[in-house]
XYZ file of C-alpha atoms in Angstrom:
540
model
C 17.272 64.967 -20.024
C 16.047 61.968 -18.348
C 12.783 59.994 -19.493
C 11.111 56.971 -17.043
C 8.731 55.591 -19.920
C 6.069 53.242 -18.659
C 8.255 51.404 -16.359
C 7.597 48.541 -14.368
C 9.572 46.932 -11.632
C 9.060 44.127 -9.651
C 11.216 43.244 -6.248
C 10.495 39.265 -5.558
C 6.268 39.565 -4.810
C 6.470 43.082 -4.480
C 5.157 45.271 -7.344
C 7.209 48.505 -7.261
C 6.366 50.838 -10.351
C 3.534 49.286 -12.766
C 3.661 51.329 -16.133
C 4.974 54.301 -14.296
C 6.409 57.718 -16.363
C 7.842 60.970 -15.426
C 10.699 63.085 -16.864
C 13.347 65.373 -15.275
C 13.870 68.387 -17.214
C 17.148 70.473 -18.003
C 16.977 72.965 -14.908
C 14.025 71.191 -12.830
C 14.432 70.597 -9.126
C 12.814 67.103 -8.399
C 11.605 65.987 -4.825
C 10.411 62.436 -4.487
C 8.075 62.118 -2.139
C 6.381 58.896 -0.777
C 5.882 56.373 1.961
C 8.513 54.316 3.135
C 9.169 51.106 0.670
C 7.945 52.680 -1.928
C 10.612 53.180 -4.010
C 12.492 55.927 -4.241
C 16.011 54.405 -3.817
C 14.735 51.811 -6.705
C 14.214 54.822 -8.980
C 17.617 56.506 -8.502
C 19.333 52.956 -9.569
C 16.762 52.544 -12.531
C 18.627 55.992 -13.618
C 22.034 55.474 -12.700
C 21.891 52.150 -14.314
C 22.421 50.041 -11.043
C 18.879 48.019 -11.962
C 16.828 47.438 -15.066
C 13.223 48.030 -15.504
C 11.652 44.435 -16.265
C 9.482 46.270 -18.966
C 9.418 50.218 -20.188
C 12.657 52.238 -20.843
C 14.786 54.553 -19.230
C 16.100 57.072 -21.488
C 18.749 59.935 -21.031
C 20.084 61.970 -23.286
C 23.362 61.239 -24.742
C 26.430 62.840 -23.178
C 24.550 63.887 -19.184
C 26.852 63.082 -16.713
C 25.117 61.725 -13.381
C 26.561 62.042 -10.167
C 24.501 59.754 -7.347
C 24.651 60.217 -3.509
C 23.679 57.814 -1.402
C 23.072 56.329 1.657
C 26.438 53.398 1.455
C 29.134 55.652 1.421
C 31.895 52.635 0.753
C 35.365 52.452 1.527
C 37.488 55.506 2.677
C 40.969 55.283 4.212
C 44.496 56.724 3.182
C 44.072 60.020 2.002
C 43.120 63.397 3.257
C 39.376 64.338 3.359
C 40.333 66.766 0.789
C 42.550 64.494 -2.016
C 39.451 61.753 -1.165
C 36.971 64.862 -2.486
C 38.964 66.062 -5.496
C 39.454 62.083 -6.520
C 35.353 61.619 -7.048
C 35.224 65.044 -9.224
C 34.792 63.142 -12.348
C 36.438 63.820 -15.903
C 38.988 66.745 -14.012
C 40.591 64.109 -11.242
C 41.041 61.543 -14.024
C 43.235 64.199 -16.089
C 44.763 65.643 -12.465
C 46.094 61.911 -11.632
C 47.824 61.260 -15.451
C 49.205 64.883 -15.398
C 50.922 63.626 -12.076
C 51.860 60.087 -13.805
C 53.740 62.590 -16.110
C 55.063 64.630 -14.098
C 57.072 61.732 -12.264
C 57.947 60.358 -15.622
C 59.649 64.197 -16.418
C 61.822 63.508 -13.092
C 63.021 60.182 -14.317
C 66.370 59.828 -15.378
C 65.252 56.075 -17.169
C 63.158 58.238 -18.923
C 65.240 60.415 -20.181
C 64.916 58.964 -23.943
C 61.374 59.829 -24.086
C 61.626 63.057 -22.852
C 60.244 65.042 -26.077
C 57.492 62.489 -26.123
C 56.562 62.941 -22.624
C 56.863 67.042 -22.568
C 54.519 67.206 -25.893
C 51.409 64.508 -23.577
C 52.700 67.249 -20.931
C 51.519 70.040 -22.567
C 48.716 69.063 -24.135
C 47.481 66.968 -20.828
C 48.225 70.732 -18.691
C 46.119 72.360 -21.352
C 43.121 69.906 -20.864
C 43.481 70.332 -16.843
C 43.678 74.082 -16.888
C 40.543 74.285 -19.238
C 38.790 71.943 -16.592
C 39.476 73.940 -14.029
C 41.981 71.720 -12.069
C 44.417 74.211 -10.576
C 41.363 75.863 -8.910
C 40.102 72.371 -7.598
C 41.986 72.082 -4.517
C 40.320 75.774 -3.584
C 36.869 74.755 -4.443
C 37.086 70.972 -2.690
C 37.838 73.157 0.406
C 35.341 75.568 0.056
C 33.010 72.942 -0.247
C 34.216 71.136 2.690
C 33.697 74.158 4.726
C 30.420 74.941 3.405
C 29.667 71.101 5.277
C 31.269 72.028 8.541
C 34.878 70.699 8.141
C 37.761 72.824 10.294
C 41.209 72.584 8.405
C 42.610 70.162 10.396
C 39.488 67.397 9.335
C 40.310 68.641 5.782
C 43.752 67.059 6.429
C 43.058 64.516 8.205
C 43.195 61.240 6.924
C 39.228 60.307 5.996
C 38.989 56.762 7.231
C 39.791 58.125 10.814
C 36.129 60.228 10.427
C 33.503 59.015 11.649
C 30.387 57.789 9.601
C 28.214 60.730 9.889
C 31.564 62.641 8.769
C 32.450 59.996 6.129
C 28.907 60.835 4.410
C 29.247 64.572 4.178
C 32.557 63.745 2.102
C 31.304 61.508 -0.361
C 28.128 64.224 -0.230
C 31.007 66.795 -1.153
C 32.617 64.807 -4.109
C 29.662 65.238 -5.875
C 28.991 68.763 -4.966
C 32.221 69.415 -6.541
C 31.699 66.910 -9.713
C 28.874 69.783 -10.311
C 27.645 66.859 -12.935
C 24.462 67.680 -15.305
C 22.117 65.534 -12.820
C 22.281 65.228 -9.073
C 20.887 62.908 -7.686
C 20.926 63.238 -3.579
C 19.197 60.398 -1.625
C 18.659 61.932 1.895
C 21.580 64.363 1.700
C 20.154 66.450 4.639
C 20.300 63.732 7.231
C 23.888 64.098 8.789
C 24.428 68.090 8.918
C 24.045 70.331 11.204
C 21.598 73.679 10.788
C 24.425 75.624 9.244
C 25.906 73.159 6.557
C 22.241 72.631 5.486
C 21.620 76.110 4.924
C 24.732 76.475 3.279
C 23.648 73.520 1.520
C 20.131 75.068 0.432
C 22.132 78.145 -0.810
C 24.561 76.006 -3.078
C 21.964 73.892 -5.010
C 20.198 77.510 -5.244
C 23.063 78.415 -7.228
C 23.717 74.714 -9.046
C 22.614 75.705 -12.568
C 22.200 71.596 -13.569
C 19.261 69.201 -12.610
C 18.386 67.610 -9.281
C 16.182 65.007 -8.285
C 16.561 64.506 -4.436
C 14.813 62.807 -1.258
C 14.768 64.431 2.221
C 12.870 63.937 5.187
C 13.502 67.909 5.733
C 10.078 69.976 4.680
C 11.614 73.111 5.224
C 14.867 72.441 2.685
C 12.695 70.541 0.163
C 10.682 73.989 0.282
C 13.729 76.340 -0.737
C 15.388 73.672 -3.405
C 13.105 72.227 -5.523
C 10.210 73.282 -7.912
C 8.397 70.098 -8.657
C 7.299 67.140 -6.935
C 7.526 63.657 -7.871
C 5.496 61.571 -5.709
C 5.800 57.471 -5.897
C 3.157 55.603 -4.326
C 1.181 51.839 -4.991
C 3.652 51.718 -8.377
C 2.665 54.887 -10.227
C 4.176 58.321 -10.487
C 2.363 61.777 -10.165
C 4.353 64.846 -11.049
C 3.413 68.263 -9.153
C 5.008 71.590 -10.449
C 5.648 73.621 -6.824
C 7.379 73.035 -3.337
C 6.488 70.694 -1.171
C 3.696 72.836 0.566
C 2.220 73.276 -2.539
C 1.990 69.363 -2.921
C 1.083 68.953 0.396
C -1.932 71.325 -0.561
C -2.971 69.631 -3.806
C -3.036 65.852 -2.546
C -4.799 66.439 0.505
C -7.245 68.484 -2.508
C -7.452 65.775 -4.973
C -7.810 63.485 -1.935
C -10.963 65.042 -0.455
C -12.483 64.982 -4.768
C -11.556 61.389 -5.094
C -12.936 60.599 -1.849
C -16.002 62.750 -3.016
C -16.164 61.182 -6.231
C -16.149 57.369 -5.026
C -19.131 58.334 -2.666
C -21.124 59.359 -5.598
C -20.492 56.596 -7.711
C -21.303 53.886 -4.498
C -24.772 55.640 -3.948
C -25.341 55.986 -7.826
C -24.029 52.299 -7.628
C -26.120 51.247 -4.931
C -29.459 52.729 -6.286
C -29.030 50.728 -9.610
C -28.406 47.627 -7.804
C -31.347 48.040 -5.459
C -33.167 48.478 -8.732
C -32.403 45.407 -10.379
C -32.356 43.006 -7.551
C -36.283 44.672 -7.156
C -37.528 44.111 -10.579
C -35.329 41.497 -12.132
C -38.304 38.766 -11.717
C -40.547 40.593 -13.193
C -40.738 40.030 -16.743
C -42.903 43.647 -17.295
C -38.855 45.273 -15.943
C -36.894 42.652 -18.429
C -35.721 44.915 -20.870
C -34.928 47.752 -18.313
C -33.247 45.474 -15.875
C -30.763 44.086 -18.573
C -30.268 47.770 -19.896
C -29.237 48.784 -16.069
C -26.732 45.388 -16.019
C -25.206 46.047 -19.083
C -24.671 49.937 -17.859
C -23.022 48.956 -14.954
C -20.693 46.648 -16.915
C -19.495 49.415 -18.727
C -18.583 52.123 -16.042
C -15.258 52.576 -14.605
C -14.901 52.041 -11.116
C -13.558 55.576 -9.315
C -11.166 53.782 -6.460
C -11.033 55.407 -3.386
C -8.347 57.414 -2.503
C -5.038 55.314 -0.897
C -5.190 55.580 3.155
C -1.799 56.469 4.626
C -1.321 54.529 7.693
C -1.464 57.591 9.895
C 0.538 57.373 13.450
C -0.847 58.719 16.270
C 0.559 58.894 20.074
C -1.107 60.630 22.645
C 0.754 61.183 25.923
C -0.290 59.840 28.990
C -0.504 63.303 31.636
C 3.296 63.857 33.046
C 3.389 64.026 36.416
C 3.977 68.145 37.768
C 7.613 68.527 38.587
C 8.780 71.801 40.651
C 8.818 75.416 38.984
C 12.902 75.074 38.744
C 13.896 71.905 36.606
C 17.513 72.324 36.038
C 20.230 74.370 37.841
C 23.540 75.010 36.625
C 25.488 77.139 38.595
C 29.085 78.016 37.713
C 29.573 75.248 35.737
C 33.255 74.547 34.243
C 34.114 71.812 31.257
C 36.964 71.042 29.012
C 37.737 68.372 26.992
C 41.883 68.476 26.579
C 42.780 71.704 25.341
C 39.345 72.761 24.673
C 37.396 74.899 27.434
C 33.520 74.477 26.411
C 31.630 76.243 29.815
C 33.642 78.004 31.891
C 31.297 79.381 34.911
C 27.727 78.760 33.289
C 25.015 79.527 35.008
C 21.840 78.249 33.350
C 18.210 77.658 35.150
C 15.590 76.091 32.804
C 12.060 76.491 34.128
C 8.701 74.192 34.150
C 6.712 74.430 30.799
C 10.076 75.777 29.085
C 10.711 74.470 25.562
C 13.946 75.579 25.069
C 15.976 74.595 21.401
C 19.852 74.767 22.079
C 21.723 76.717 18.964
C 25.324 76.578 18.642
C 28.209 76.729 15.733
C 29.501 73.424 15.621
C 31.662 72.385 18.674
C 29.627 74.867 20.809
C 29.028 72.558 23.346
C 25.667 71.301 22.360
C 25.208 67.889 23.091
C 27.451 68.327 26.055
C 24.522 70.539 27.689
C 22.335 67.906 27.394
C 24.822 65.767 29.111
C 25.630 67.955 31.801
C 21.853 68.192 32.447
C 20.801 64.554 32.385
C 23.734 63.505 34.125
C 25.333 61.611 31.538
C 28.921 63.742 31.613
C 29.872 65.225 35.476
C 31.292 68.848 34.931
C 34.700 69.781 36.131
C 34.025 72.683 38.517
C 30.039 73.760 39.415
C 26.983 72.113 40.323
C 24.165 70.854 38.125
C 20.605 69.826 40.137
C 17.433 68.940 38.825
C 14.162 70.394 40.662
C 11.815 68.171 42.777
C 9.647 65.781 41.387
C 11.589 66.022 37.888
C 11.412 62.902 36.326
C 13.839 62.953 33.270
C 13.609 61.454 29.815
C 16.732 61.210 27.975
C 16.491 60.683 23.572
C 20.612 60.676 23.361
C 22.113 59.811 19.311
C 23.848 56.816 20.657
C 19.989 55.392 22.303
C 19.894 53.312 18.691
C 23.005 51.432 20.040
C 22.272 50.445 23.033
C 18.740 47.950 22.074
C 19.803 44.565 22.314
C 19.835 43.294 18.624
C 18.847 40.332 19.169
C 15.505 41.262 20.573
C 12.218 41.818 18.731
C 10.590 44.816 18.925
C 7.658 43.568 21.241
C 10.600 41.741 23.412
C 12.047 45.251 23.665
C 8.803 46.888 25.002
C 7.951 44.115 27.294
C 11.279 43.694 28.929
C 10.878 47.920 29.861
C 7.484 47.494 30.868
C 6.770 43.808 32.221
C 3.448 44.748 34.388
C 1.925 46.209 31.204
C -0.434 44.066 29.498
C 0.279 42.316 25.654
C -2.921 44.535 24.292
C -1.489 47.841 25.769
C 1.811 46.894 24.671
C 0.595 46.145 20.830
C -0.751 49.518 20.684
C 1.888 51.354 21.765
C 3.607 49.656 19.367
C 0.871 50.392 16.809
C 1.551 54.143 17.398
C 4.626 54.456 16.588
C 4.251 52.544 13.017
C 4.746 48.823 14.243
C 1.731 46.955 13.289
C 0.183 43.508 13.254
C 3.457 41.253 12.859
C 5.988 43.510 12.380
C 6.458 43.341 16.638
C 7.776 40.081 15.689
C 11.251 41.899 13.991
C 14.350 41.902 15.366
C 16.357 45.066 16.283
C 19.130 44.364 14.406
C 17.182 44.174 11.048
C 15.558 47.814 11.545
C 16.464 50.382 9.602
C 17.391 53.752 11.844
C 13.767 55.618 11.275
C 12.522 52.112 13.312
C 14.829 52.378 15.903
C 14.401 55.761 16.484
C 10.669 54.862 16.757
C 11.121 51.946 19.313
C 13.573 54.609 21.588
C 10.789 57.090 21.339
C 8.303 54.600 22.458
C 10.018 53.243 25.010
C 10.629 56.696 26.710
C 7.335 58.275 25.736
C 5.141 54.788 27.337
C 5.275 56.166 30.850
C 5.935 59.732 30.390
C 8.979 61.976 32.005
C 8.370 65.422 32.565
C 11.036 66.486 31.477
C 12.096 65.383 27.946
C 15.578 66.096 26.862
C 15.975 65.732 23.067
C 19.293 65.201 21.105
C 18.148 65.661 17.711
C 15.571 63.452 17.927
C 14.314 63.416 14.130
C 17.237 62.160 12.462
C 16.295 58.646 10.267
C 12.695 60.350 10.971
C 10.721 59.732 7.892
C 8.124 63.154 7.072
C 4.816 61.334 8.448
C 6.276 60.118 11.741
C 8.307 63.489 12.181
C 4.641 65.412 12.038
C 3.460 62.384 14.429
C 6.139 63.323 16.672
C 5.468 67.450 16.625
C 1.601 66.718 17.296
C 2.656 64.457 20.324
C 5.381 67.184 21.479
C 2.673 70.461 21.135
C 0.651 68.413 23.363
C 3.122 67.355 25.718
C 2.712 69.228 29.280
C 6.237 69.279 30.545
C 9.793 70.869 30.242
C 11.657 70.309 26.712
C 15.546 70.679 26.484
C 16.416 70.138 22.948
C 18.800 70.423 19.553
C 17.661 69.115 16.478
C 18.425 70.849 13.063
C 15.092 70.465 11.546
C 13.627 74.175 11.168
C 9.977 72.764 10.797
C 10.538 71.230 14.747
C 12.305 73.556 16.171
C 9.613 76.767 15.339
C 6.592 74.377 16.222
C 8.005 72.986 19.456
C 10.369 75.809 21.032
C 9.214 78.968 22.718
C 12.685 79.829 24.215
C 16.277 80.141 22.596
C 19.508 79.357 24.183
C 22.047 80.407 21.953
C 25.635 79.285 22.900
C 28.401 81.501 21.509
C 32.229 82.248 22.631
C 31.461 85.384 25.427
C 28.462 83.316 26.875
C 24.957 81.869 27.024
C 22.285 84.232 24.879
C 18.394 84.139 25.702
C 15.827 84.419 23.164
C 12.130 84.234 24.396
C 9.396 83.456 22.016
C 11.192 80.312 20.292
C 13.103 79.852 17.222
C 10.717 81.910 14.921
C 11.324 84.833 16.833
C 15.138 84.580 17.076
C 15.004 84.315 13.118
C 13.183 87.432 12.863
C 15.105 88.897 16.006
C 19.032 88.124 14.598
C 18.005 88.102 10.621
C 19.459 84.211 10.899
C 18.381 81.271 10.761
C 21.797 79.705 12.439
C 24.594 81.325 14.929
C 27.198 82.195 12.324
C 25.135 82.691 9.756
C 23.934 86.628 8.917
C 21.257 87.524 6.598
């Protein structure tokens, strides 16, 4: 269907594909994989037409229809979250909007010379909408919007009123809806919750067209696609599998090329040492040139490309008390809506605990009750002795000063550390050599969410509470993250929607439903095999 023929593609001085192919086949399930900057948002506009290759071909088959979700959402205001929806669902909406036109022009009494005219487009224009599908639109735009987490009322809403995060699963739902031959879904994970991604995972199950797709998500790139594309120094190297199964195979033909260039250096290094030892003696003449000429001719194995690993060890918390957070008949609405009424809650040193919830359980307000952030209406909420709290909340990104650089940022939090200590910290959460020099407000939100985490991770709380802390989290830094967190000694209070971090970090549940608080020890794996679901609300 779609054909990247020996494509190269430069940005300015940067060299992003260099004679690069691959091909997306009628029913594959593409995941790009590769390090940040490498170009996987370059290849989606190579498809969709947005850029050119400078030399090399793109070629798709005639007739494909391509629907593209990205990151820049655009312009929304004026109509309902369901109209805005049905307007992006391609050849249908186009025929739904004249079949309207005509249906105004019916009603018009200056029209009324025209009317056989108009009645014969009318029929033939109904025909074309009904064998689309149109009067079933509405039904599936809604479906589709529910599928993402939107309540009836957001449905008829007006759209530009949403908020961002909001805004994106609507322009994520136009093409859902579009159903076009291709998808192709830059990130589409990042802004739901744990249900509307597994509802997600269960519709592109069903999607019967072609996907190529990016996600930070291991655990959703494992259930949706069966190949791998990965991009990385300008080539691409196609993998048939999930991602575990590429995971497997590079790290394999990582360890053989690394295997391989050691050979060829010592095999290298022998014939060398043999030629610089004989090559004045005129007896070794003919052998020496014979050894020069045969090392002319072989083909240098490279060695493999390093990934710029991340690493952060903690520093030891200090002990806090056995009891780190009371809540004790604690009351809170917001308007009309009760959230907690009487919760009683006591999170314990050493507990992990993941907070699950339908959407407007009251999950992010927990964490604010506990750090402080929000005061409840009736009830107490204390934190133990000695707790020293660390607070990751989604707003954190907003609140660095943009005008600082990253190493201004660190310093001005910690002005007694040295410049040394500071550059390594730094270092370990993926800012290296000059790149301390960059301001915050040219950071994209994976670097932001680094510099919050290393600003409340430099001199450790001991208790860490978490709100979905691996959103804009590229996959290396997110596995940096869970090997710092397995290590960490103290109490964890967290939501994220990442299944991968919440079964290698959690070893208690707190499930919030409608008739109470519901305890699940042994973490999230063992509520999934517990309940038979992977989400409150969700069953089977």
């Amino acid at each position: 269907m779609i054909r990247l023929d020996n494509i190269s593609k430069q940005n300015g001085t940067r060299l992003i594909f260099v004679e690069a192919s691959a091909a997306l086949q009628r029913g594959e399930k593409i995941g790009l994989v590769g390090p940040n900057g490498a170009g996987k948002s370059t290849l989606f506009r190579l498809v969709t037409g947005q850029e050119t290759p400078d030399e090399g071909h793109v070629l798709i088959d005639k007739g494909v229809s391509i629907g593209l979700f990205g990151q820049d959402v655009g312009e929304m205001a004026g109509r309902s979250a369901a109209a805005e929806v049905m307007a992006g669902a391609g050849p249908v909406s186009e025929v739904g909007a004249e079949l309207a036109e005509l249906e105004a022009a019916l009603a018009d009494p200056d029209q009324a010379d025209r009317l056989d005219e108009i009645l014969e487009r009318f029929g033939e224009v109904q025909a074309r909408f009904e064998e689309l599908g149109g009067y079933a639109l509405e039904g599936k735009a809604r479906e589709v919007l529910a599928g993402l987490g939107f309540s009836q009322e957001m449905m008829d809403g007006d759209v530009g009123r949403l908020s961002g995060g909001w805004k994106m699963r609507v322009a994520l739902a136009r093409i859902l809806l579009m159903r076009p031959d291709v998808m192709l879904l830059d990130e589409p994970s990042n802004h739901l919750d744990l249900e509307s991604l597994i509802w997600l995972e269960q519709f592109l199950a069903g999607y019967d067209g072609a996907l190529m797709m990016t996600s930070h998500d291991r655990e959703f790139m494992n259930r949706v696609i069966n190949k791998v594309i990965e991009i990385d120094g300008g080539t691409l190297t196609s993998f048939s599998g999930d991602y575990e199964f590429y995971a497997r195979q590079a790290a394999l033909n990582e360890k053989h090329q690394q295997a391989q260039f050691e050979r060829q250096q010592a095999m290298l290094a022998k014939e060398i040492a043999f030629i610089e030892r004989f090559k004045a003696r005129a007896s070794h003449a003919a052998q020496v040139q014979s050894r020069v000429k045969k090392l002319d001719k072989i083909e240098r194995v490279e060695p493999p490309k390093r990934r710029q690993t991340i690493e952060f060890e903690f520093k030891p918390a200090p002990r806090s008390g056995d009891d780190v957070a009371n809540l004790r008949g604690v009351s809170k609405t917001y308007g009309s809506r009760t959230i907690y009424d009487g919760l009683d809650l006591l999170i314990r040193r050493k507990e992990r605990c993941c907070v699950l919830g339908v959407n407007g359980a009251g999950k992010s307000t927990l964490l604010k009750l506990v750090t402080g952030t929000t005061t409840p209406d009736a009830g107490t909420v204390t934190l133990g002795g000695s707790v020293k709290l660390g607070y990751f909340a989604q707003h954190a990104m907003d609140l660095l000063d943009p005008g600082a650089s990253i190493f201004e940022t660190l310093d001005a939090a910690f002005p007694h550390a040295g410049q040394g200590v500071l550059r390594n910290l730094a270092g370990a959460f993926g800012f290296s050599g000059d790149e301390v020099e960059k301001r915050v407000r040219v950071l994209s939100g994976g670097e932001k969410a680094r510099l919050v985490m290393a600003l409340m991770l430099f001199d450790p709380p001991n208790f860490l509470v978490l709100d979905e802390p691996t959103n804009h989290l590229d996959l290396a830094t997110k596995e940096m993250l869970i090997k710092a967190l397995a290590n960490f000694e103290g109490t964890m209070l967290f939501v994220s929607h990442d299944r991968h971090f919440l079964a290698e970090l959690s070893n208690r549940v707190l499930e919030l439903t409608p008739d109470g608080v519901h305890y699940y020890d042994g973490g999230y794996t063992a509520y999934v095999t517990r309940t038979g679901q992977e989400a409150p609300g969700l069953h089977g």
